[in-house]
Amino acid sequence: MKIFKVIAWIALIAFVGIQFFPTDRNESDLIPQTDFMLVNQVPTSIQNQLKESCYDCHSNNTKYPWYNKIQPAAWYLEDHVKEGKSELNFNEWDSLSRRRKASKLRSIIKQVESDEMPLSSYTLIHSDAVLSKAQQTEIIEYMRQLKGEAN
Ligand code: HEC
């Protein structure tokens, strides 16, 4: 029994210890001129959906949830934000070439169609970010239309 107590203590101390390692925060009040919403005529309903479901990981501004105060959850989210942003940053949309825009639009359509985005590890806690079938269709149709214009 004693060994379990020792392990429990070590685990507790480790858990407290990792709380002191902070993460970089992805926060900015500035919405750059290159933002997806500013350079395209995006219907309000789609704007709201993208902000709610995608912008936390694919923009320069994450609305941090309460659990971001707790490690290792904050590290996990930080990883997703860094990786998500490097693949696609809606704030910097207009700095992409026409070809890259078309390829990102194709990729957005594919990710939404196949239920891969938003990430399921995220929607588990953020139920507001879940896209209904109707919302998916609305986003996909809009992105298809944009892609048509870009070609
Ligand atoms: C919790 C964070 C998170 C959320 C929310 C999220 N993504 Fe992602 N996204 C990622 C990560 C991490 C990657 C890179 C790894 C991967 O593909 O799984 C990624 C990759 C992508 C890619 C691939 C980019 C490429 O060029 O191949 C697209 C497109 C994308 N996401 C679109 C979206 C859209 C659209 C939404 C909202 C409906 C969304 N994502 C919501 C984290 C997120």
PDB file of C-alpha atoms and ligand atoms in Angstrom:
ATOM      1  CA  MET A   1       0.000   0.000   0.000  1.00  0.00           C
ATOM      2  CA  LYS A   2       2.821   2.354   0.836  1.00  0.00           C
ATOM      3  CA  ILE A   3       4.099   2.324  -2.730  1.00  0.00           C
ATOM      4  CA  PHE A   4       0.719   3.642  -3.966  1.00  0.00           C
ATOM      5  CA  LYS A   5       0.875   6.501  -1.536  1.00  0.00           C
ATOM      6  CA  VAL A   6       4.361   7.395  -2.771  1.00  0.00           C
ATOM      7  CA  ILE A   7       3.200   7.266  -6.402  1.00  0.00           C
ATOM      8  CA  ALA A   8       0.161   9.397  -5.589  1.00  0.00           C
ATOM      9  CA  TRP A   9       2.403  11.993  -3.942  1.00  0.00           C
ATOM     10  CA  ILE A  10       4.802  12.047  -6.876  1.00  0.00           C
ATOM     11  CA  ALA A  11       1.912  12.447  -9.307  1.00  0.00           C
ATOM     12  CA  LEU A  12       0.436  15.270  -7.242  1.00  0.00           C
ATOM     13  CA  ILE A  13       3.761  17.090  -6.984  1.00  0.00           C
ATOM     14  CA  ALA A  14       4.344  16.682 -10.728  1.00  0.00           C
ATOM     15  CA  PHE A  15       0.856  18.009 -11.489  1.00  0.00           C
ATOM     16  CA  VAL A  16       1.424  21.062  -9.283  1.00  0.00           C
ATOM     17  CA  GLY A  17       4.920  21.504 -10.739  1.00  0.00           C
ATOM     18  CA  ILE A  18       3.816  21.677 -14.381  1.00  0.00           C
ATOM     19  CA  GLN A  19       1.364  24.476 -13.551  1.00  0.00           C
ATOM     20  CA  PHE A  20       4.351  26.833 -13.369  1.00  0.00           C
ATOM     21  CA  PHE A  21       5.264  26.390 -17.027  1.00  0.00           C
ATOM     22  CA  PRO A  22       3.230  28.944 -18.932  1.00  0.00           C
ATOM     23  CA  THR A  23       2.226  28.847 -22.592  1.00  0.00           C
ATOM     24  CA  ASP A  24       2.409  31.568 -25.241  1.00  0.00           C
ATOM     25  CA  ARG A  25      -0.936  33.254 -25.598  1.00  0.00           C
ATOM     26  CA  ASN A  26      -2.350  33.732 -29.062  1.00  0.00           C
ATOM     27  CA  GLU A  27      -4.182  37.026 -28.559  1.00  0.00           C
ATOM     28  CA  SER A  28      -4.438  40.177 -30.627  1.00  0.00           C
ATOM     29  CA  ASP A  29      -7.082  42.926 -30.754  1.00  0.00           C
ATOM     30  CA  LEU A  30      -6.011  43.853 -34.229  1.00  0.00           C
ATOM     31  CA  ILE A  31      -7.941  42.496 -37.169  1.00  0.00           C
ATOM     32  CA  PRO A  32      -5.580  42.843 -40.121  1.00  0.00           C
ATOM     33  CA  GLN A  33      -6.809  44.155 -43.469  1.00  0.00           C
ATOM     34  CA  THR A  34      -6.036  40.738 -44.917  1.00  0.00           C
ATOM     35  CA  ASP A  35      -8.747  39.017 -42.833  1.00  0.00           C
ATOM     36  CA  PHE A  36     -10.999  36.568 -44.674  1.00  0.00           C
ATOM     37  CA  MET A  37     -14.135  38.412 -43.485  1.00  0.00           C
ATOM     38  CA  LEU A  38     -12.865  41.827 -44.619  1.00  0.00           C
ATOM     39  CA  VAL A  39     -11.807  40.881 -48.127  1.00  0.00           C
ATOM     40  CA  ASN A  40     -14.795  38.670 -48.955  1.00  0.00           C
ATOM     41  CA  GLN A  41     -18.512  39.349 -48.737  1.00  0.00           C
ATOM     42  CA  VAL A  42     -19.167  36.631 -46.197  1.00  0.00           C
ATOM     43  CA  PRO A  43     -22.829  36.215 -45.127  1.00  0.00           C
ATOM     44  CA  THR A  44     -23.245  36.954 -41.401  1.00  0.00           C
ATOM     45  CA  SER A  45     -24.364  33.442 -40.545  1.00  0.00           C
ATOM     46  CA  ILE A  46     -21.173  31.993 -42.054  1.00  0.00           C
ATOM     47  CA  GLN A  47     -19.034  34.649 -40.362  1.00  0.00           C
ATOM     48  CA  ASN A  48     -20.458  33.625 -37.003  1.00  0.00           C
ATOM     49  CA  GLN A  49     -19.937  29.940 -37.686  1.00  0.00           C
ATOM     50  CA  LEU A  50     -16.330  30.364 -38.761  1.00  0.00           C
ATOM     51  CA  LYS A  51     -15.578  32.549 -35.746  1.00  0.00           C
ATOM     52  CA  GLU A  52     -17.190  30.102 -33.368  1.00  0.00           C
ATOM     53  CA  SER A  53     -15.830  26.903 -34.919  1.00  0.00           C
ATOM     54  CA  CYS A  54     -12.507  27.763 -36.569  1.00  0.00           C
ATOM     55  CA  TYR A  55     -11.019  31.071 -35.445  1.00  0.00           C
ATOM     56  CA  ASP A  56      -9.712  29.785 -32.103  1.00  0.00           C
ATOM     57  CA  CYS A  57      -7.095  27.733 -33.966  1.00  0.00           C
ATOM     58  CA  HIS A  58      -6.955  29.432 -37.356  1.00  0.00           C
ATOM     59  CA  SER A  59      -6.523  33.122 -36.504  1.00  0.00           C
ATOM     60  CA  ASN A  60      -4.323  35.395 -34.371  1.00  0.00           C
ATOM     61  CA  ASN A  61      -6.899  35.538 -31.631  1.00  0.00           C
ATOM     62  CA  THR A  62      -7.988  32.619 -29.490  1.00  0.00           C
ATOM     63  CA  LYS A  63     -10.875  33.045 -27.058  1.00  0.00           C
ATOM     64  CA  TYR A  64      -9.318  31.095 -24.240  1.00  0.00           C
ATOM     65  CA  PRO A  65     -11.483  28.647 -22.322  1.00  0.00           C
ATOM     66  CA  TRP A  66     -11.335  28.229 -18.519  1.00  0.00           C
ATOM     67  CA  TYR A  67      -9.314  25.038 -18.785  1.00  0.00           C
ATOM     68  CA  ASN A  68      -6.484  26.951 -20.407  1.00  0.00           C
ATOM     69  CA  LYS A  69      -5.453  27.841 -16.867  1.00  0.00           C
ATOM     70  CA  ILE A  70      -4.647  24.173 -16.241  1.00  0.00           C
ATOM     71  CA  GLN A  71      -1.669  22.167 -17.512  1.00  0.00           C
ATOM     72  CA  PRO A  72      -1.333  19.977 -19.506  1.00  0.00           C
ATOM     73  CA  ALA A  73      -4.588  21.191 -21.170  1.00  0.00           C
ATOM     74  CA  ALA A  74      -3.066  24.563 -22.075  1.00  0.00           C
ATOM     75  CA  TRP A  75      -0.087  22.906 -23.786  1.00  0.00           C
ATOM     76  CA  TYR A  76      -2.407  20.729 -25.786  1.00  0.00           C
ATOM     77  CA  LEU A  77      -4.407  23.717 -26.988  1.00  0.00           C
ATOM     78  CA  GLU A  78      -1.251  25.752 -27.665  1.00  0.00           C
ATOM     79  CA  ASP A  79      -0.001  22.959 -29.928  1.00  0.00           C
ATOM     80  CA  HIS A  80      -3.253  22.929 -31.868  1.00  0.00           C
ATOM     81  CA  VAL A  81      -3.264  26.693 -32.253  1.00  0.00           C
ATOM     82  CA  LYS A  82       0.352  26.759 -33.497  1.00  0.00           C
ATOM     83  CA  GLU A  83      -0.185  23.916 -35.911  1.00  0.00           C
ATOM     84  CA  GLY A  84      -3.626  25.091 -37.036  1.00  0.00           C
ATOM     85  CA  LYS A  85      -2.389  28.633 -37.694  1.00  0.00           C
ATOM     86  CA  SER A  86       0.610  27.474 -39.659  1.00  0.00           C
ATOM     87  CA  GLU A  87      -1.713  25.524 -41.979  1.00  0.00           C
ATOM     88  CA  LEU A  88      -4.381  28.179 -42.317  1.00  0.00           C
ATOM     89  CA  ASN A  89      -4.700  31.665 -40.803  1.00  0.00           C
ATOM     90  CA  PHE A  90      -7.996  33.365 -41.686  1.00  0.00           C
ATOM     91  CA  ASN A  91      -6.570  36.712 -40.503  1.00  0.00           C
ATOM     92  CA  GLU A  92      -3.896  36.550 -43.191  1.00  0.00           C
ATOM     93  CA  TRP A  93      -6.081  35.241 -45.977  1.00  0.00           C
ATOM     94  CA  ASP A  94      -5.445  37.998 -48.483  1.00  0.00           C
ATOM     95  CA  SER A  95      -1.683  37.611 -48.299  1.00  0.00           C
ATOM     96  CA  LEU A  96      -2.032  34.252 -50.078  1.00  0.00           C
ATOM     97  CA  SER A  97      -1.625  34.042 -53.842  1.00  0.00           C
ATOM     98  CA  ARG A  98      -4.686  33.165 -55.939  1.00  0.00           C
ATOM     99  CA  ARG A  99      -3.406  29.657 -56.361  1.00  0.00           C
ATOM    100  CA  ARG A 100      -2.859  29.116 -52.642  1.00  0.00           C
ATOM    101  CA  LYS A 101      -6.301  30.550 -51.894  1.00  0.00           C
ATOM    102  CA  ALA A 102      -7.891  28.101 -54.308  1.00  0.00           C
ATOM    103  CA  SER A 103      -5.960  25.234 -52.751  1.00  0.00           C
ATOM    104  CA  LYS A 104      -6.905  26.299 -49.184  1.00  0.00           C
ATOM    105  CA  LEU A 105     -10.558  26.602 -50.218  1.00  0.00           C
ATOM    106  CA  ARG A 106     -10.406  23.078 -51.591  1.00  0.00           C
ATOM    107  CA  SER A 107      -8.870  21.932 -48.349  1.00  0.00           C
ATOM    108  CA  ILE A 108     -11.512  23.729 -46.209  1.00  0.00           C
ATOM    109  CA  ILE A 109     -14.285  22.092 -48.241  1.00  0.00           C
ATOM    110  CA  LYS A 110     -12.649  18.692 -47.794  1.00  0.00           C
ATOM    111  CA  GLN A 111     -12.111  19.103 -44.032  1.00  0.00           C
ATOM    112  CA  VAL A 112     -15.667  20.292 -43.370  1.00  0.00           C
ATOM    113  CA  GLU A 113     -17.229  17.698 -45.689  1.00  0.00           C
ATOM    114  CA  SER A 114     -15.395  14.840 -44.006  1.00  0.00           C
ATOM    115  CA  ASP A 115     -16.211  16.088 -40.463  1.00  0.00           C
ATOM    116  CA  GLU A 116     -12.506  16.463 -39.696  1.00  0.00           C
ATOM    117  CA  MET A 117     -12.745  20.140 -38.779  1.00  0.00           C
ATOM    118  CA  PRO A 118     -13.356  21.458 -36.199  1.00  0.00           C
ATOM    119  CA  LEU A 119     -11.222  18.844 -34.412  1.00  0.00           C
ATOM    120  CA  SER A 120     -13.274  16.404 -32.373  1.00  0.00           C
ATOM    121  CA  SER A 121     -10.991  16.823 -29.337  1.00  0.00           C
ATOM    122  CA  TYR A 122     -12.104  20.470 -29.389  1.00  0.00           C
ATOM    123  CA  THR A 123     -15.830  20.016 -29.998  1.00  0.00           C
ATOM    124  CA  LEU A 124     -15.908  17.547 -27.113  1.00  0.00           C
ATOM    125  CA  ILE A 125     -15.682  20.559 -24.802  1.00  0.00           C
ATOM    126  CA  HIS A 126     -16.856  23.329 -27.157  1.00  0.00           C
ATOM    127  CA  SER A 127     -20.248  22.031 -28.141  1.00  0.00           C
ATOM    128  CA  ASP A 128     -21.046  25.440 -29.689  1.00  0.00           C
ATOM    129  CA  ALA A 129     -18.395  24.794 -32.299  1.00  0.00           C
ATOM    130  CA  VAL A 130     -20.117  21.680 -33.648  1.00  0.00           C
ATOM    131  CA  LEU A 131     -21.436  22.286 -37.161  1.00  0.00           C
ATOM    132  CA  SER A 132     -24.837  20.883 -38.044  1.00  0.00           C
ATOM    133  CA  LYS A 133     -25.290  19.261 -41.453  1.00  0.00           C
ATOM    134  CA  ALA A 134     -27.094  22.396 -42.635  1.00  0.00           C
ATOM    135  CA  GLN A 135     -24.263  24.636 -41.431  1.00  0.00           C
ATOM    136  CA  GLN A 136     -21.698  22.395 -43.108  1.00  0.00           C
ATOM    137  CA  THR A 137     -23.610  22.594 -46.374  1.00  0.00           C
ATOM    138  CA  GLU A 138     -23.849  26.372 -46.092  1.00  0.00           C
ATOM    139  CA  ILE A 139     -20.084  26.726 -45.543  1.00  0.00           C
ATOM    140  CA  ILE A 140     -19.226  24.244 -48.288  1.00  0.00           C
ATOM    141  CA  GLU A 141     -21.480  25.966 -50.819  1.00  0.00           C
ATOM    142  CA  TYR A 142     -20.045  29.353 -49.977  1.00  0.00           C
ATOM    143  CA  MET A 143     -16.434  28.131 -50.222  1.00  0.00           C
ATOM    144  CA  ARG A 144     -17.221  26.473 -53.566  1.00  0.00           C
ATOM    145  CA  GLN A 145     -18.609  29.732 -54.869  1.00  0.00           C
ATOM    146  CA  LEU A 146     -15.472  31.610 -53.724  1.00  0.00           C
ATOM    147  CA  LYS A 147     -13.296  28.992 -55.352  1.00  0.00           C
ATOM    148  CA  GLY A 148     -15.186  29.492 -58.613  1.00  0.00           C
ATOM    149  CA  GLU A 149     -14.426  33.216 -58.417  1.00  0.00           C
ATOM    150  CA  ALA A 150     -10.756  32.593 -57.669  1.00  0.00           C
ATOM    151  CA  ASN A 151     -10.222  30.433 -60.745  1.00  0.00           C
TER     152      ASN A 151
HETATM  153  C1  HEC B   1      -8.802  23.011 -31.892  1.00  0.00           C
HETATM  154  C2  HEC B   1      -8.176  23.657 -32.984  1.00  0.00           C
HETATM  155  C3  HEC B   1      -8.807  23.680 -34.363  1.00  0.00           C
HETATM  156  C4  HEC B   1     -10.068  24.100 -34.722  1.00  0.00           C
HETATM  157  C5  HEC B   1     -11.160  24.613 -33.815  1.00  0.00           C
HETATM  158  C6  HEC B   1     -10.145  23.988 -36.157  1.00  0.00           C
HETATM  159  N1  HEC B   1      -8.955  23.516 -36.643  1.00  0.00           N
HETATM  160 FE1  HEC B   1      -8.451  23.235 -38.589  1.00  0.00          FE
HETATM  161  N2  HEC B   1      -6.631  22.499 -38.056  1.00  0.00           N
HETATM  162  C7  HEC B   1      -6.178  22.376 -36.764  1.00  0.00           C
HETATM  163  C8  HEC B   1      -4.878  21.684 -36.768  1.00  0.00           C
HETATM  164  C9  HEC B   1      -4.065  21.347 -35.541  1.00  0.00           C
HETATM  165  C10 HEC B   1      -4.570  21.412 -38.127  1.00  0.00           C
HETATM  166  C11 HEC B   1      -3.347  20.714 -38.698  1.00  0.00           C
HETATM  167  C12 HEC B   1      -3.328  19.263 -38.447  1.00  0.00           C
HETATM  168  C13 HEC B   1      -4.462  18.516 -39.078  1.00  0.00           C
HETATM  169  O1  HEC B   1      -4.684  18.650 -40.284  1.00  0.00           O
HETATM  170  O2  HEC B   1      -5.137  17.779 -38.341  1.00  0.00           O
HETATM  171  C14 HEC B   1      -5.691  21.934 -38.915  1.00  0.00           C
HETATM  172  C15 HEC B   1      -5.766  21.858 -40.282  1.00  0.00           C
HETATM  173  C16 HEC B   1      -6.787  22.442 -41.040  1.00  0.00           C
HETATM  174  C17 HEC B   1      -6.811  22.507 -42.476  1.00  0.00           C
HETATM  175  C18 HEC B   1      -5.778  21.904 -43.385  1.00  0.00           C
HETATM  176  C19 HEC B   1      -4.966  22.981 -44.014  1.00  0.00           C
HETATM  177  C20 HEC B   1      -4.265  22.471 -45.233  1.00  0.00           C
HETATM  178  O3  HEC B   1      -3.877  23.344 -46.026  1.00  0.00           O
HETATM  179  O4  HEC B   1      -4.157  21.266 -45.431  1.00  0.00           O
HETATM  180  C21 HEC B   1      -7.947  23.158 -42.833  1.00  0.00           C
HETATM  181  C22 HEC B   1      -8.418  23.505 -44.235  1.00  0.00           C
HETATM  182  C23 HEC B   1      -8.660  23.488 -41.616  1.00  0.00           C
HETATM  183  N3  HEC B   1      -7.933  23.035 -40.536  1.00  0.00           N
HETATM  184  C24 HEC B   1      -9.879  24.115 -41.582  1.00  0.00           C
HETATM  185  C25 HEC B   1     -10.626  24.333 -40.431  1.00  0.00           C
HETATM  186  C26 HEC B   1     -11.962  24.866 -40.438  1.00  0.00           C
HETATM  187  C27 HEC B   1     -12.728  25.291 -41.677  1.00  0.00           C
HETATM  188  C28 HEC B   1     -12.364  24.890 -39.134  1.00  0.00           C
HETATM  189  C29 HEC B   1     -13.713  25.293 -38.621  1.00  0.00           C
HETATM  190  C30 HEC B   1     -14.853  24.672 -39.207  1.00  0.00           C
HETATM  191  C31 HEC B   1     -11.256  24.404 -38.311  1.00  0.00           C
HETATM  192  N4  HEC B   1     -10.227  24.052 -39.152  1.00  0.00           N
HETATM  193  C32 HEC B   1     -11.249  24.318 -36.930  1.00  0.00           C
HETATM  194  C33 HEC B   1      -6.799  22.831 -35.640  1.00  0.00           C
HETATM  195  C34 HEC B   1      -8.113  23.306 -35.579  1.00  0.00           C
END
